[in-house]
Short mmCIF file of C-alpha atoms in Angstrom, two decimals:
data_model
loop_
_atom_site.label_atom_id
_atom_site.label_comp_id
_atom_site.label_asym_id
_atom_site.label_seq_id
_atom_site.Cartn_x
_atom_site.Cartn_y
_atom_site.Cartn_z
CA MET A 1 -68.59 1.99 -61.17
CA PRO A 2 -69.06 5.00 -63.40
CA HIS A 3 -71.33 4.97 -66.40
CA THR A 4 -69.31 5.40 -69.59
CA TYR A 5 -70.33 6.84 -72.91
CA ASP A 6 -68.21 7.40 -76.00
CA ILE A 7 -68.50 10.53 -78.09
CA LYS A 8 -66.75 11.25 -81.35
CA VAL A 9 -65.61 14.85 -81.68
CA ARG A 10 -67.46 16.73 -84.42
CA PHE A 11 -65.66 19.05 -86.81
CA TYR A 12 -68.03 21.99 -86.26
CA GLU A 13 -67.42 21.76 -82.49
CA LEU A 14 -63.74 22.56 -82.99
CA ASP A 15 -62.71 26.18 -82.83
CA PRO A 16 -60.04 28.07 -84.77
CA TYR A 17 -57.45 26.76 -82.29
CA ASN A 18 -58.39 23.30 -83.61
CA HIS A 19 -59.55 22.52 -80.08
CA LEU A 20 -62.90 21.35 -78.87
CA ASN A 21 -64.43 24.56 -77.53
CA HIS A 22 -64.86 24.45 -73.76
CA SER A 23 -68.63 24.82 -74.07
CA ALA A 24 -68.68 21.59 -76.10
CA TYR A 25 -67.23 19.71 -73.11
CA VAL A 26 -70.13 21.02 -71.08
CA GLN A 27 -72.47 19.68 -73.76
CA TYR A 28 -70.72 16.29 -73.79
CA PHE A 29 -71.15 16.07 -70.03
CA GLU A 30 -74.86 16.73 -70.42
CA VAL A 31 -75.17 14.16 -73.20
CA ALA A 32 -73.55 11.55 -70.95
CA ARG A 33 -75.75 12.31 -67.94
CA ILE A 34 -78.84 11.90 -70.10
CA GLU A 35 -77.47 8.59 -71.44
CA LEU A 36 -77.02 7.40 -67.87
CA LEU A 37 -80.59 8.39 -67.09
CA GLU A 38 -81.84 6.55 -70.16
CA ASP A 39 -79.74 3.53 -69.25
CA VAL A 40 -81.48 3.25 -65.88
CA GLY A 41 -84.97 3.82 -67.27
CA TYR A 42 -85.34 7.56 -66.66
CA GLY A 43 -84.58 9.04 -70.07
CA MET A 44 -85.88 12.48 -70.97
CA PRO A 45 -89.10 11.27 -72.64
CA ARG A 46 -89.98 9.25 -69.52
CA MET A 47 -89.04 12.11 -67.19
CA ALA A 48 -91.33 14.37 -69.23
CA GLU A 49 -94.17 11.83 -68.97
CA LEU A 50 -93.69 11.61 -65.22
CA GLY A 51 -93.76 15.42 -65.02
CA PHE A 52 -90.17 15.98 -63.92
CA HIS A 53 -87.43 18.26 -65.14
CA ILE A 54 -83.80 18.02 -64.14
CA VAL A 55 -82.28 21.47 -64.02
CA VAL A 56 -78.56 22.15 -63.73
CA THR A 57 -77.91 24.61 -60.92
CA GLY A 58 -74.13 24.65 -60.93
CA ILE A 59 -71.05 23.24 -62.59
CA GLN A 60 -67.38 23.25 -61.67
CA THR A 61 -65.37 22.23 -64.67
CA ARG A 62 -61.65 21.87 -65.20
CA PHE A 63 -60.19 21.67 -68.69
CA LEU A 64 -56.89 19.82 -68.62
CA ALA A 65 -56.14 18.95 -72.23
CA SER A 66 -57.69 19.50 -75.63
CA ALA A 67 -59.69 17.09 -77.71
CA LYS A 68 -59.13 17.52 -81.42
CA ALA A 69 -60.35 16.42 -84.84
CA GLY A 70 -60.84 12.67 -85.15
CA ASP A 71 -60.76 11.98 -81.38
CA THR A 72 -63.24 9.72 -79.68
CA VAL A 73 -63.53 10.51 -76.01
CA THR A 74 -65.13 8.63 -73.15
CA VAL A 75 -67.33 10.39 -70.64
CA GLU A 76 -67.48 8.79 -67.20
CA THR A 77 -70.41 9.72 -64.99
CA THR A 78 -71.10 8.91 -61.35
CA VAL A 79 -73.98 10.07 -59.19
CA VAL A 80 -72.31 11.04 -55.93
CA LYS A 81 -75.15 12.40 -53.83
CA ILE A 82 -78.91 12.53 -54.00
CA LYS A 83 -80.58 14.70 -51.43
CA ARG A 84 -84.23 15.61 -51.17
CA VAL A 85 -84.52 17.71 -54.32
CA THR A 86 -80.96 17.78 -55.62
CA ALA A 87 -78.38 15.46 -57.07
CA GLN A 88 -74.64 15.85 -57.43
CA TRP A 89 -72.77 14.17 -60.25
CA ARG A 90 -69.07 13.76 -60.95
CA GLN A 91 -67.83 13.36 -64.47
CA ARG A 92 -64.63 13.02 -66.40
CA ILE A 93 -63.80 13.09 -70.09
CA LEU A 94 -60.94 10.81 -71.10
CA ARG A 95 -59.05 10.08 -74.27
CA GLY A 96 -57.66 6.66 -73.53
CA ASP A 97 -56.03 7.07 -70.13
CA GLU A 98 -55.61 10.82 -70.39
CA VAL A 99 -58.09 12.96 -68.47
CA LEU A 100 -59.17 15.89 -70.64
CA ALA A 101 -61.74 17.43 -68.31
CA THR A 102 -63.48 16.91 -65.00
CA GLN A 103 -66.81 18.25 -63.80
CA ILE A 104 -68.93 18.41 -60.68
CA VAL A 105 -72.56 19.09 -61.51
CA ASP A 106 -75.32 20.12 -59.15
CA ALA A 107 -78.82 19.59 -60.43
CA ALA A 108 -82.30 19.92 -59.02
CA PHE A 109 -85.49 18.03 -59.72
CA THR A 110 -88.34 20.35 -60.53
CA ARG A 111 -91.89 20.27 -61.80
CA PRO A 112 -92.32 21.72 -65.32
CA GLY A 113 -93.27 25.07 -63.76
CA GLY A 114 -89.95 25.20 -61.90
CA ARG A 115 -90.98 24.20 -58.37
CA PRO A 116 -88.33 21.98 -56.74
CA THR A 117 -89.54 18.50 -56.00
CA ARG A 118 -88.25 15.14 -54.79
CA ALA A 119 -86.77 12.72 -57.31
CA PRO A 120 -89.36 10.43 -58.90
CA GLY A 121 -90.10 7.24 -56.94
CA GLY A 122 -87.58 4.52 -57.69
CA PHE A 123 -85.03 6.95 -59.09
CA VAL A 124 -82.49 6.62 -56.28
CA GLU A 125 -82.53 2.84 -56.52
CA ALA A 126 -82.29 2.97 -60.32
CA VAL A 127 -79.19 5.14 -60.42
CA SER A 128 -77.49 3.31 -57.57
CA LYS A 129 -75.57 1.14 -60.03
CA TYR A 130 -73.73 4.28 -61.07
CA SER A 131 -73.53 5.82 -57.63
CA ALA A 132 -70.33 6.12 -55.69
CA ASP A 133 -68.92 7.88 -52.74
CA VAL A 134 -65.69 8.47 -54.54
CA LEU A 135 -64.61 9.05 -58.11
CA GLU A 136 -60.96 9.78 -58.56
CA ALA A 137 -60.65 13.30 -59.91
CA MET B 1 -66.61 48.86 -63.55
CA PRO B 2 -67.56 45.70 -65.41
CA HIS B 3 -67.68 45.48 -69.16
CA THR B 4 -71.25 44.88 -70.33
CA TYR B 5 -72.51 43.21 -73.46
CA ASP B 6 -76.09 42.50 -74.50
CA ILE B 7 -77.11 39.22 -76.08
CA LYS B 8 -80.51 38.33 -77.47
CA VAL B 9 -81.51 34.75 -76.77
CA ARG B 10 -81.76 32.66 -79.94
CA PHE B 11 -84.61 30.22 -80.50
CA TYR B 12 -82.34 27.28 -81.39
CA GLU B 13 -80.47 27.76 -78.09
CA LEU B 14 -83.61 27.02 -76.11
CA ASP B 15 -84.23 23.44 -75.12
CA PRO B 16 -87.48 21.50 -74.84
CA TYR B 17 -87.98 23.01 -71.37
CA ASN B 18 -88.15 26.36 -73.21
CA HIS B 19 -85.04 27.35 -71.24
CA LEU B 20 -81.71 28.51 -72.48
CA ASN B 21 -79.60 25.35 -72.20
CA HIS B 22 -76.91 25.71 -69.54
CA SER B 23 -74.16 25.24 -72.14
CA ALA B 24 -75.46 28.33 -73.94
CA TYR B 25 -74.76 30.44 -70.83
CA VAL B 26 -71.19 29.17 -70.99
CA GLN B 27 -71.08 30.29 -74.62
CA TYR B 28 -72.54 33.71 -73.77
CA PHE B 29 -69.86 34.17 -71.14
CA GLU B 30 -67.17 33.40 -73.74
CA VAL B 31 -68.75 35.79 -76.24
CA ALA B 32 -68.66 38.57 -73.65
CA ARG B 33 -65.04 37.95 -72.65
CA ILE B 34 -64.02 38.15 -76.29
CA GLU B 35 -65.99 41.39 -76.69
CA LEU B 36 -64.13 42.82 -73.71
CA LEU B 37 -60.83 41.81 -75.30
CA GLU B 38 -61.84 43.40 -78.58
CA ASP B 39 -62.96 46.53 -76.75
CA VAL B 40 -59.49 46.99 -75.24
CA GLY B 41 -57.63 46.25 -78.46
CA TYR B 42 -56.88 42.55 -77.98
CA GLY B 43 -59.60 40.87 -80.06
CA MET B 44 -59.08 37.34 -81.35
CA PRO B 45 -57.64 38.37 -84.75
CA ARG B 46 -55.04 40.56 -83.02
CA MET B 47 -54.23 37.89 -80.42
CA ALA B 48 -53.67 35.44 -83.29
CA GLU B 49 -51.37 37.91 -85.05
CA LEU B 50 -49.41 38.38 -81.84
CA GLY B 51 -49.13 34.61 -81.49
CA PHE B 52 -51.21 34.20 -78.33
CA HIS B 53 -54.07 31.93 -77.43
CA ILE B 54 -56.27 32.30 -74.39
CA VAL B 55 -57.30 28.91 -73.12
CA VAL B 56 -60.00 28.34 -70.52
CA THR B 57 -58.68 26.07 -67.77
CA GLY B 58 -61.62 26.13 -65.40
CA ILE B 59 -65.11 27.49 -64.84
CA GLN B 60 -67.36 27.64 -61.82
CA THR B 61 -70.84 28.50 -62.96
CA ARG B 62 -74.08 28.91 -61.06
CA PHE B 63 -77.40 28.91 -62.87
CA LEU B 64 -79.97 30.84 -60.87
CA ALA B 65 -82.84 31.49 -63.24
CA SER B 66 -83.78 30.69 -66.82
CA ALA B 67 -83.57 32.91 -69.84
CA LYS B 68 -86.32 32.25 -72.34
CA ALA B 69 -87.57 33.11 -75.83
CA GLY B 70 -87.46 36.80 -76.60
CA ASP B 71 -85.18 37.74 -73.69
CA THR B 72 -82.22 40.05 -74.07
CA VAL B 73 -79.66 39.50 -71.35
CA THR B 74 -76.66 41.52 -70.27
CA VAL B 75 -73.33 39.88 -69.59
CA GLU B 76 -71.09 41.69 -67.10
CA THR B 77 -67.40 40.84 -67.17
CA THR B 78 -64.60 41.86 -64.85
CA VAL B 79 -60.98 40.78 -64.90
CA VAL B 80 -60.22 40.07 -61.27
CA LYS B 81 -56.66 38.78 -61.32
CA ILE B 82 -53.84 38.56 -63.80
CA LYS B 83 -50.85 36.53 -62.71
CA ARG B 84 -47.83 35.56 -64.74
CA VAL B 85 -49.53 33.24 -67.22
CA THR B 86 -53.11 33.17 -66.00
CA ALA B 87 -56.10 35.45 -65.66
CA GLN B 88 -59.22 35.11 -63.58
CA TRP B 89 -62.49 36.64 -64.69
CA ARG B 90 -65.82 37.10 -62.94
CA GLN B 91 -69.00 37.31 -64.91
CA ARG B 92 -72.72 37.60 -64.43
CA ILE B 93 -75.68 37.29 -66.77
CA LEU B 94 -78.58 39.56 -65.91
CA ARG B 95 -82.07 40.14 -67.23
CA GLY B 96 -82.74 43.63 -66.00
CA ASP B 97 -81.86 43.47 -62.29
CA GLU B 98 -82.28 39.72 -62.00
CA VAL B 99 -79.09 37.67 -61.92
CA LEU B 100 -79.56 34.57 -64.10
CA ALA B 101 -76.06 33.14 -63.82
CA THR B 102 -72.62 33.83 -62.37
CA GLN B 103 -69.27 32.49 -63.45
CA ILE B 104 -65.65 32.48 -62.33
CA VAL B 105 -63.33 31.68 -65.23
CA ASP B 106 -59.67 30.74 -65.06
CA ALA B 107 -57.77 31.11 -68.28
CA ALA B 108 -54.17 30.78 -69.35
CA PHE B 109 -52.16 32.54 -72.01
CA THR B 110 -50.40 30.10 -74.28
CA ARG B 111 -48.46 30.03 -77.50
CA PRO B 112 -50.31 28.34 -80.40
CA GLY B 113 -48.51 25.08 -79.58
CA GLY B 114 -49.92 25.13 -76.04
CA ARG B 115 -46.93 26.33 -74.03
CA PRO B 116 -48.00 28.74 -71.23
CA THR B 117 -46.67 32.23 -71.64
CA ARG B 118 -46.99 35.69 -70.12
CA ALA B 119 -49.79 37.96 -71.31
CA PRO B 120 -48.81 40.08 -74.31
CA GLY B 121 -47.09 43.37 -73.48
CA GLY B 122 -49.59 46.09 -72.64
CA PHE B 123 -52.39 43.63 -71.96
CA VAL B 124 -52.61 44.20 -68.21
CA GLU B 125 -52.81 47.97 -68.65
CA ALA B 126 -55.37 47.61 -71.45
CA VAL B 127 -57.81 45.51 -69.44
CA SER B 128 -57.38 47.56 -66.28
CA LYS B 129 -60.45 49.61 -67.12
CA TYR B 130 -62.50 46.46 -66.58
CA SER B 131 -60.44 45.15 -63.69
CA ALA B 132 -61.70 45.03 -60.15
CA ASP B 133 -60.90 43.46 -56.90
CA VAL B 134 -64.53 42.80 -56.20
CA LEU B 135 -67.59 42.00 -58.22
CA GLU B 136 -70.67 41.23 -56.18
CA ALA B 137 -71.64 37.66 -56.83
CA MET C 1 -74.14 1.62 -101.65
CA PRO C 2 -74.43 4.61 -99.36
CA HIS C 3 -72.21 5.10 -96.35
CA THR C 4 -74.28 4.97 -93.17
CA TYR C 5 -73.63 6.56 -89.81
CA ASP C 6 -75.81 6.53 -86.73
CA ILE C 7 -76.32 9.60 -84.58
CA LYS C 8 -78.19 9.81 -81.30
CA VAL C 9 -80.18 13.00 -80.92
CA ARG C 10 -78.85 15.25 -78.14
CA PHE C 11 -81.17 17.01 -75.72
CA TYR C 12 -79.60 20.44 -76.23
CA GLU C 13 -80.16 20.13 -79.99
CA LEU C 14 -83.91 19.98 -79.49
CA ASP C 15 -85.81 23.24 -79.59
CA PRO C 16 -88.86 24.36 -77.61
CA TYR C 17 -91.06 22.49 -80.13
CA ASN C 18 -89.27 19.36 -78.86
CA HIS C 19 -87.96 18.95 -82.41
CA LEU C 20 -84.43 18.67 -83.63
CA ASN C 21 -83.77 22.18 -84.92
CA HIS C 22 -83.33 22.23 -88.70
CA SER C 23 -79.76 23.52 -88.36
CA ALA C 24 -78.90 20.38 -86.39
CA TYR C 25 -79.84 18.24 -89.40
CA VAL C 26 -77.37 20.27 -91.42
CA GLN C 27 -74.77 19.52 -88.74
CA TYR C 28 -75.61 15.79 -88.77
CA PHE C 29 -75.15 15.75 -92.54
CA GLU C 30 -71.71 17.31 -92.13
CA VAL C 31 -70.76 14.84 -89.40
CA ALA C 32 -71.68 11.95 -91.69
CA ARG C 33 -69.75 13.28 -94.68
CA ILE C 34 -66.66 13.61 -92.52
CA GLU C 35 -67.15 10.07 -91.23
CA LEU C 36 -67.31 8.85 -94.84
CA LEU C 37 -64.07 10.70 -95.58
CA GLU C 38 -62.42 9.19 -92.53
CA ASP C 39 -63.69 5.76 -93.49
CA VAL C 40 -61.93 5.97 -96.88
CA GLY C 41 -58.70 7.37 -95.47
CA TYR C 42 -59.27 11.09 -96.00
CA GLY C 43 -60.41 12.28 -92.58
CA MET C 44 -59.99 15.91 -91.61
CA PRO C 45 -56.57 15.51 -89.95
CA ARG C 46 -55.20 13.82 -93.10
CA MET C 47 -56.82 16.40 -95.40
CA ALA C 48 -55.17 19.13 -93.32
CA GLU C 49 -51.79 17.39 -93.59
CA LEU C 50 -52.22 17.13 -97.35
CA GLY C 51 -53.09 20.83 -97.49
CA PHE C 52 -56.71 20.50 -98.60
CA HIS C 53 -59.93 22.00 -97.34
CA ILE C 54 -63.39 20.88 -98.35
CA VAL C 55 -65.73 23.84 -98.41
CA VAL C 56 -69.50 23.57 -98.72
CA THR C 57 -70.74 25.85 -101.50
CA GLY C 58 -74.41 24.93 -101.49
CA ILE C 59 -77.05 22.78 -99.86
CA GLN C 60 -80.58 21.89 -100.78
CA THR C 61 -82.27 20.35 -97.81
CA ARG C 62 -85.80 19.06 -97.29
CA PHE C 63 -87.15 18.47 -93.81
CA LEU C 64 -89.88 15.86 -93.91
CA ALA C 65 -90.39 14.77 -90.33
CA SER C 66 -89.03 15.63 -86.90
CA ALA C 67 -86.49 13.77 -84.88
CA LYS C 68 -87.12 13.98 -81.16
CA ALA C 69 -85.67 13.16 -77.73
CA GLY C 70 -84.26 9.64 -77.51
CA ASP C 71 -84.17 9.01 -81.28
CA THR C 72 -81.20 7.48 -83.01
CA VAL C 73 -81.13 8.37 -86.68
CA THR C 74 -79.11 6.99 -89.56
CA VAL C 75 -77.43 9.29 -92.04
CA GLU C 76 -76.90 7.83 -95.51
CA THR C 77 -74.30 9.50 -97.71
CA THR C 78 -73.42 8.95 -101.34
CA VAL C 79 -70.93 10.82 -103.47
CA VAL C 80 -72.79 11.40 -106.72
CA LYS C 81 -70.39 13.45 -108.79
CA ILE C 82 -66.78 14.50 -108.61
CA LYS C 83 -65.69 17.07 -111.14
CA ARG C 84 -62.39 18.86 -111.37
CA VAL C 85 -62.62 20.92 -108.19
CA THR C 86 -66.09 20.08 -106.89
CA ALA C 87 -68.02 17.17 -105.49
CA GLN C 88 -71.73 16.61 -105.14
CA TRP C 89 -73.13 14.48 -102.36
CA ARG C 90 -76.61 13.15 -101.67
CA GLN C 91 -77.69 12.39 -98.17
CA ARG C 92 -80.70 11.22 -96.22
CA ILE C 93 -81.52 11.04 -92.55
CA LEU C 94 -83.71 8.12 -91.58
CA ARG C 95 -85.37 6.89 -88.42
CA GLY C 96 -85.86 3.23 -89.23
CA ASP C 97 -87.55 3.29 -92.64
CA GLU C 98 -88.89 6.81 -92.31
CA VAL C 99 -87.01 9.51 -94.19
CA LEU C 100 -86.70 12.58 -91.98
CA ALA C 101 -84.59 14.77 -94.25
CA THR C 102 -82.78 14.73 -97.58
CA GLN C 103 -79.90 16.88 -98.74
CA ILE C 104 -77.90 17.61 -101.87
CA VAL C 105 -74.55 19.15 -101.01
CA ASP C 106 -72.12 20.88 -103.34
CA ALA C 107 -68.60 21.21 -102.06
CA ALA C 108 -65.31 22.42 -103.45
CA PHE C 109 -61.75 21.38 -102.76
CA THR C 110 -59.57 24.34 -101.91
CA ARG C 111 -56.13 25.11 -100.63
CA PRO C 112 -56.04 26.57 -97.08
CA GLY C 113 -55.95 30.07 -98.61
CA GLY C 114 -59.22 29.42 -100.44
CA ARG C 115 -57.99 28.77 -103.98
CA PRO C 116 -60.00 25.97 -105.67
CA THR C 117 -57.95 22.91 -106.48
CA ARG C 118 -58.37 19.36 -107.74
CA ALA C 119 -59.19 16.61 -105.26
CA PRO C 120 -56.12 15.01 -103.72
CA GLY C 121 -54.61 12.14 -105.70
CA GLY C 122 -56.38 8.85 -105.01
CA PHE C 123 -59.46 10.56 -103.58
CA VAL C 124 -61.84 9.65 -106.40
CA GLU C 125 -60.85 6.00 -106.22
CA ALA C 126 -61.10 6.00 -102.44
CA VAL C 127 -64.65 7.32 -102.30
CA SER C 128 -65.85 5.18 -105.20
CA LYS C 129 -67.15 2.55 -102.79
CA TYR C 130 -69.72 5.11 -101.69
CA SER C 131 -70.30 6.62 -105.11
CA ALA C 132 -73.46 6.12 -107.08
CA ASP C 133 -75.27 7.56 -109.98
CA VAL C 134 -78.55 7.33 -108.18
CA LEU C 135 -79.76 7.57 -104.61
CA GLU C 136 -83.49 7.46 -104.19
CA ALA C 137 -84.60 10.78 -102.81
CA MET D 1 -87.72 46.45 -98.48
CA PRO D 2 -86.01 43.63 -96.68
CA HIS D 3 -85.83 43.37 -92.92
CA THR D 4 -82.22 43.67 -91.76
CA TYR D 5 -80.59 42.30 -88.65
CA ASP D 6 -76.94 42.49 -87.62
CA ILE D 7 -75.13 39.55 -86.08
CA LYS D 8 -71.62 39.51 -84.70
CA VAL D 9 -69.74 36.31 -85.44
CA ARG D 10 -68.98 34.29 -82.31
CA PHE D 11 -65.62 32.63 -81.78
CA TYR D 12 -67.08 29.21 -80.96
CA GLU D 13 -69.02 29.26 -84.25
CA LEU D 14 -65.79 29.36 -86.22
CA ASP D 15 -64.30 26.04 -87.29
CA PRO D 16 -60.66 24.98 -87.60
CA TYR D 17 -60.58 26.63 -91.04
CA ASN D 18 -61.24 29.88 -89.14
CA HIS D 19 -64.50 30.10 -91.10
CA LEU D 20 -68.02 30.38 -89.85
CA ASN D 21 -69.25 26.81 -90.20
CA HIS D 22 -71.97 26.52 -92.85
CA SER D 23 -74.50 25.34 -90.28
CA ALA D 24 -74.01 28.62 -88.41
CA TYR D 25 -75.22 30.55 -91.49
CA VAL D 26 -78.37 28.43 -91.36
CA GLN D 27 -78.74 29.43 -87.71
CA TYR D 28 -78.19 33.11 -88.49
CA PHE D 29 -80.90 32.94 -91.13
CA GLU D 30 -83.29 31.48 -88.55
CA VAL D 31 -82.35 34.14 -86.00
CA ALA D 32 -83.15 36.86 -88.54
CA ARG D 33 -86.51 35.37 -89.57
CA ILE D 34 -87.54 35.24 -85.93
CA GLU D 35 -86.43 38.86 -85.46
CA LEU D 36 -88.60 39.84 -88.43
CA LEU D 37 -91.54 38.00 -86.87
CA GLU D 38 -90.95 39.75 -83.55
CA ASP D 39 -90.65 43.09 -85.33
CA VAL D 40 -94.14 42.69 -86.83
CA GLY D 41 -95.73 41.46 -83.62
CA TYR D 42 -95.54 37.70 -84.14
CA GLY D 43 -92.48 36.71 -82.10
CA MET D 44 -92.12 33.16 -80.89
CA PRO D 45 -93.76 33.73 -77.47
CA ARG D 46 -96.83 35.24 -79.16
CA MET D 47 -96.94 32.50 -81.81
CA ALA D 48 -96.87 29.94 -78.98
CA GLU D 49 -99.72 31.73 -77.18
CA LEU D 50 -101.74 31.76 -80.38
CA GLY D 51 -101.07 28.02 -80.80
CA PHE D 52 -98.96 28.21 -83.95
CA HIS D 53 -95.61 26.72 -84.91
CA ILE D 54 -93.58 27.68 -87.92
CA VAL D 55 -91.74 24.68 -89.25
CA VAL D 56 -89.00 24.84 -91.87
CA THR D 57 -89.72 22.37 -94.66
CA GLY D 58 -86.89 23.20 -97.03
CA ILE D 59 -83.85 25.39 -97.55
CA GLN D 60 -81.70 26.13 -100.56
CA THR D 61 -78.56 27.82 -99.41
CA ARG D 62 -75.53 29.05 -101.30
CA PHE D 63 -72.29 29.84 -99.48
CA LEU D 64 -70.28 32.39 -101.42
CA ALA D 65 -67.67 33.70 -99.04
CA SER D 66 -66.56 33.10 -95.46
CA ALA D 67 -67.31 35.14 -92.41
CA LYS D 68 -64.47 35.14 -89.91
CA ALA D 69 -63.48 36.23 -86.40
CA GLY D 70 -64.50 39.78 -85.58
CA ASP D 71 -66.95 40.17 -88.48
CA THR D 72 -70.39 41.65 -88.06
CA VAL D 73 -72.74 40.52 -90.79
CA THR D 74 -76.14 41.77 -91.86
CA VAL D 75 -78.96 39.36 -92.58
CA GLU D 76 -81.59 40.60 -95.03
CA THR D 77 -84.95 38.85 -95.00
CA THR D 78 -87.92 39.18 -97.30
CA VAL D 79 -91.16 37.23 -97.27
CA VAL D 80 -91.75 36.41 -100.91
CA LYS D 81 -94.87 34.27 -100.90
CA ILE D 82 -97.53 33.32 -98.42
CA LYS D 83 -99.90 30.61 -99.55
CA ARG D 84 -102.59 28.88 -97.55
CA VAL D 85 -100.36 27.04 -95.10
CA THR D 86 -96.88 27.87 -96.31
CA ALA D 87 -94.55 30.83 -96.61
CA GLN D 88 -91.46 31.32 -98.70
CA TRP D 89 -88.66 33.60 -97.55
CA ARG D 90 -85.57 34.90 -99.30
CA GLN D 91 -82.53 35.85 -97.31
CA ARG D 92 -79.01 37.07 -97.77
CA ILE D 93 -76.06 37.48 -95.43
CA LEU D 94 -73.81 40.42 -96.24
CA ARG D 95 -70.56 41.82 -94.91
CA GLY D 96 -70.77 45.39 -96.08
CA ASP D 97 -71.61 45.06 -99.77
CA GLU D 98 -70.26 41.56 -100.14
CA VAL D 99 -72.84 38.78 -100.24
CA LEU D 100 -71.62 35.86 -98.13
CA ALA D 101 -74.65 33.59 -98.46
CA THR D 102 -78.15 33.44 -99.90
CA GLN D 103 -81.07 31.29 -98.86
CA ILE D 104 -84.57 30.40 -99.96
CA VAL D 105 -86.61 28.99 -97.10
CA ASP D 106 -89.92 27.17 -97.28
CA ALA D 107 -91.85 27.00 -94.05
CA ALA D 108 -95.26 25.77 -92.99
CA PHE D 109 -97.62 26.93 -90.30
CA THR D 110 -98.72 24.09 -88.08
CA ARG D 111 -100.57 23.48 -84.88
CA PRO D 112 -98.37 22.25 -81.99
CA GLY D 113 -99.31 18.66 -82.88
CA GLY D 114 -97.95 19.14 -86.41
CA ARG D 115 -101.15 19.58 -88.42
CA PRO D 116 -100.71 22.22 -91.16
CA THR D 117 -102.87 25.26 -90.70
CA ARG D 118 -103.43 28.72 -92.16
CA ALA D 119 -101.28 31.60 -90.93
CA PRO D 120 -102.73 33.37 -87.89
CA GLY D 121 -105.24 36.14 -88.68
CA GLY D 122 -103.51 39.41 -89.45
CA PHE D 123 -100.18 37.73 -90.17
CA VAL D 124 -100.11 38.39 -93.92
CA GLU D 125 -100.85 42.09 -93.40
CA ALA D 126 -98.28 42.34 -90.62
CA VAL D 127 -95.39 40.94 -92.66
CA SER D 128 -96.34 42.88 -95.78
CA LYS D 129 -93.86 45.61 -94.89
CA TYR D 130 -91.10 43.07 -95.47
CA SER D 131 -92.77 41.35 -98.42
CA ALA D 132 -91.54 41.64 -101.95
CA ASP D 133 -91.91 39.96 -105.25
CA VAL D 134 -88.24 40.30 -105.92
CA LEU D 135 -85.09 40.22 -103.89
CA GLU D 136 -81.90 40.31 -105.87
CA ALA D 137 -80.08 37.06 -105.29
#
């Protein structure tokens, strides 16, 4: 089951086309991943305490329809793969039933200096409630 | 030959890791594409006058190394393909010789209402100076 | 009674000091004013339909304490004065009982072209539930 | 003589009014102050090495006219007062001769933990080239 998080579109995030700028979708996806982490006990303050960074190494994002002023969108997030030092996430942004954007994110666990490292102990188990082999894209 | 555009990293774009947040790279890439358009006579004000929008439909971005406070980076942009109503761009962000990020962007030409349309007359010729079949990724 | 709106701090809004950058407070204040407008039936889509813009002409902002990763803050907004073509707002950002920032905002109603104009009919009555002569700063 | 720094307006910073959002002016002002600091040898990386933060404690900003797509603006910055642990700056954003915005900024020097402290040794002398008793607002 994906994690879900609602975000209300902000006026200053809209561009002169009256569309949510595509970089704002990328930000919403990040916001939602961090909410998932917090939800399972690995929010950014705790990750910092434990001495871990999560660094995005790649994204593949498709923009299907525009969010606009006044919209509240839902970001769905699923952890699809955790390997030794990397994790892959799948995400979607929806407005009601309409898919506005999809994203595959590759991220790496690192130490503050940048050295790749395994996920913190207990992390894989913690996120398993939002893990899936498949998320309909 | 790619179009090049220099951008100085801004303090507020850095995150608590002291890294340029990955969404800021996506913004830099957009800034550089718009500079290319302006350079060839199709800047955003002119596109608006002509009744055209350029809408990003997909990005594939790899983040290889971090930009940090004080850095000036160079964004290289090449138009790799223009089809009837779409264009594909390839971009890189460099700090000196070091590649920090690469991006493939798919974009569509639309009318303000969202209907896909052909590129404005003369557009393909105008961008040809920055077109290429290959950009080393 | 002030309008209140909760905002969760976003990771990318934090700067290398691990503080919410001061420009993000200014954005939060705008978000909250727009929520107040929406709450009383004058959200941005309706204002656009009616042919009105609200343009910020001045802010006086004090930053008293830092928001940080994981914080949820509350933005309080009161409309303190509406004159012919201008409105003055007072706002505070709180984390629990602690005031993090205060702001006085001057804004003008304009037509899309920029010409100052009176507030739309019914506006003053609509916002009166969040109007006050005094908001403790 | 004020420090000057040119900034090209970015498309994603424009809002649906096709105006530079007022929070972006606040960001431009910050960018220019940091450029001034770098210019006199106290850029953010050096300030961090020396163990100093500069924290904005207040701004008074007036927005007089809108920047729009394609504009390049000039930010003028003058340090008007340095007291024991605080500095006051005056800034303007111009498009050619037209003043788009003015700002008075109060900032404090702190240690990373937040404790106010005197400016680093040599700082007052270094910024004196951009100091003034008067900047026409």
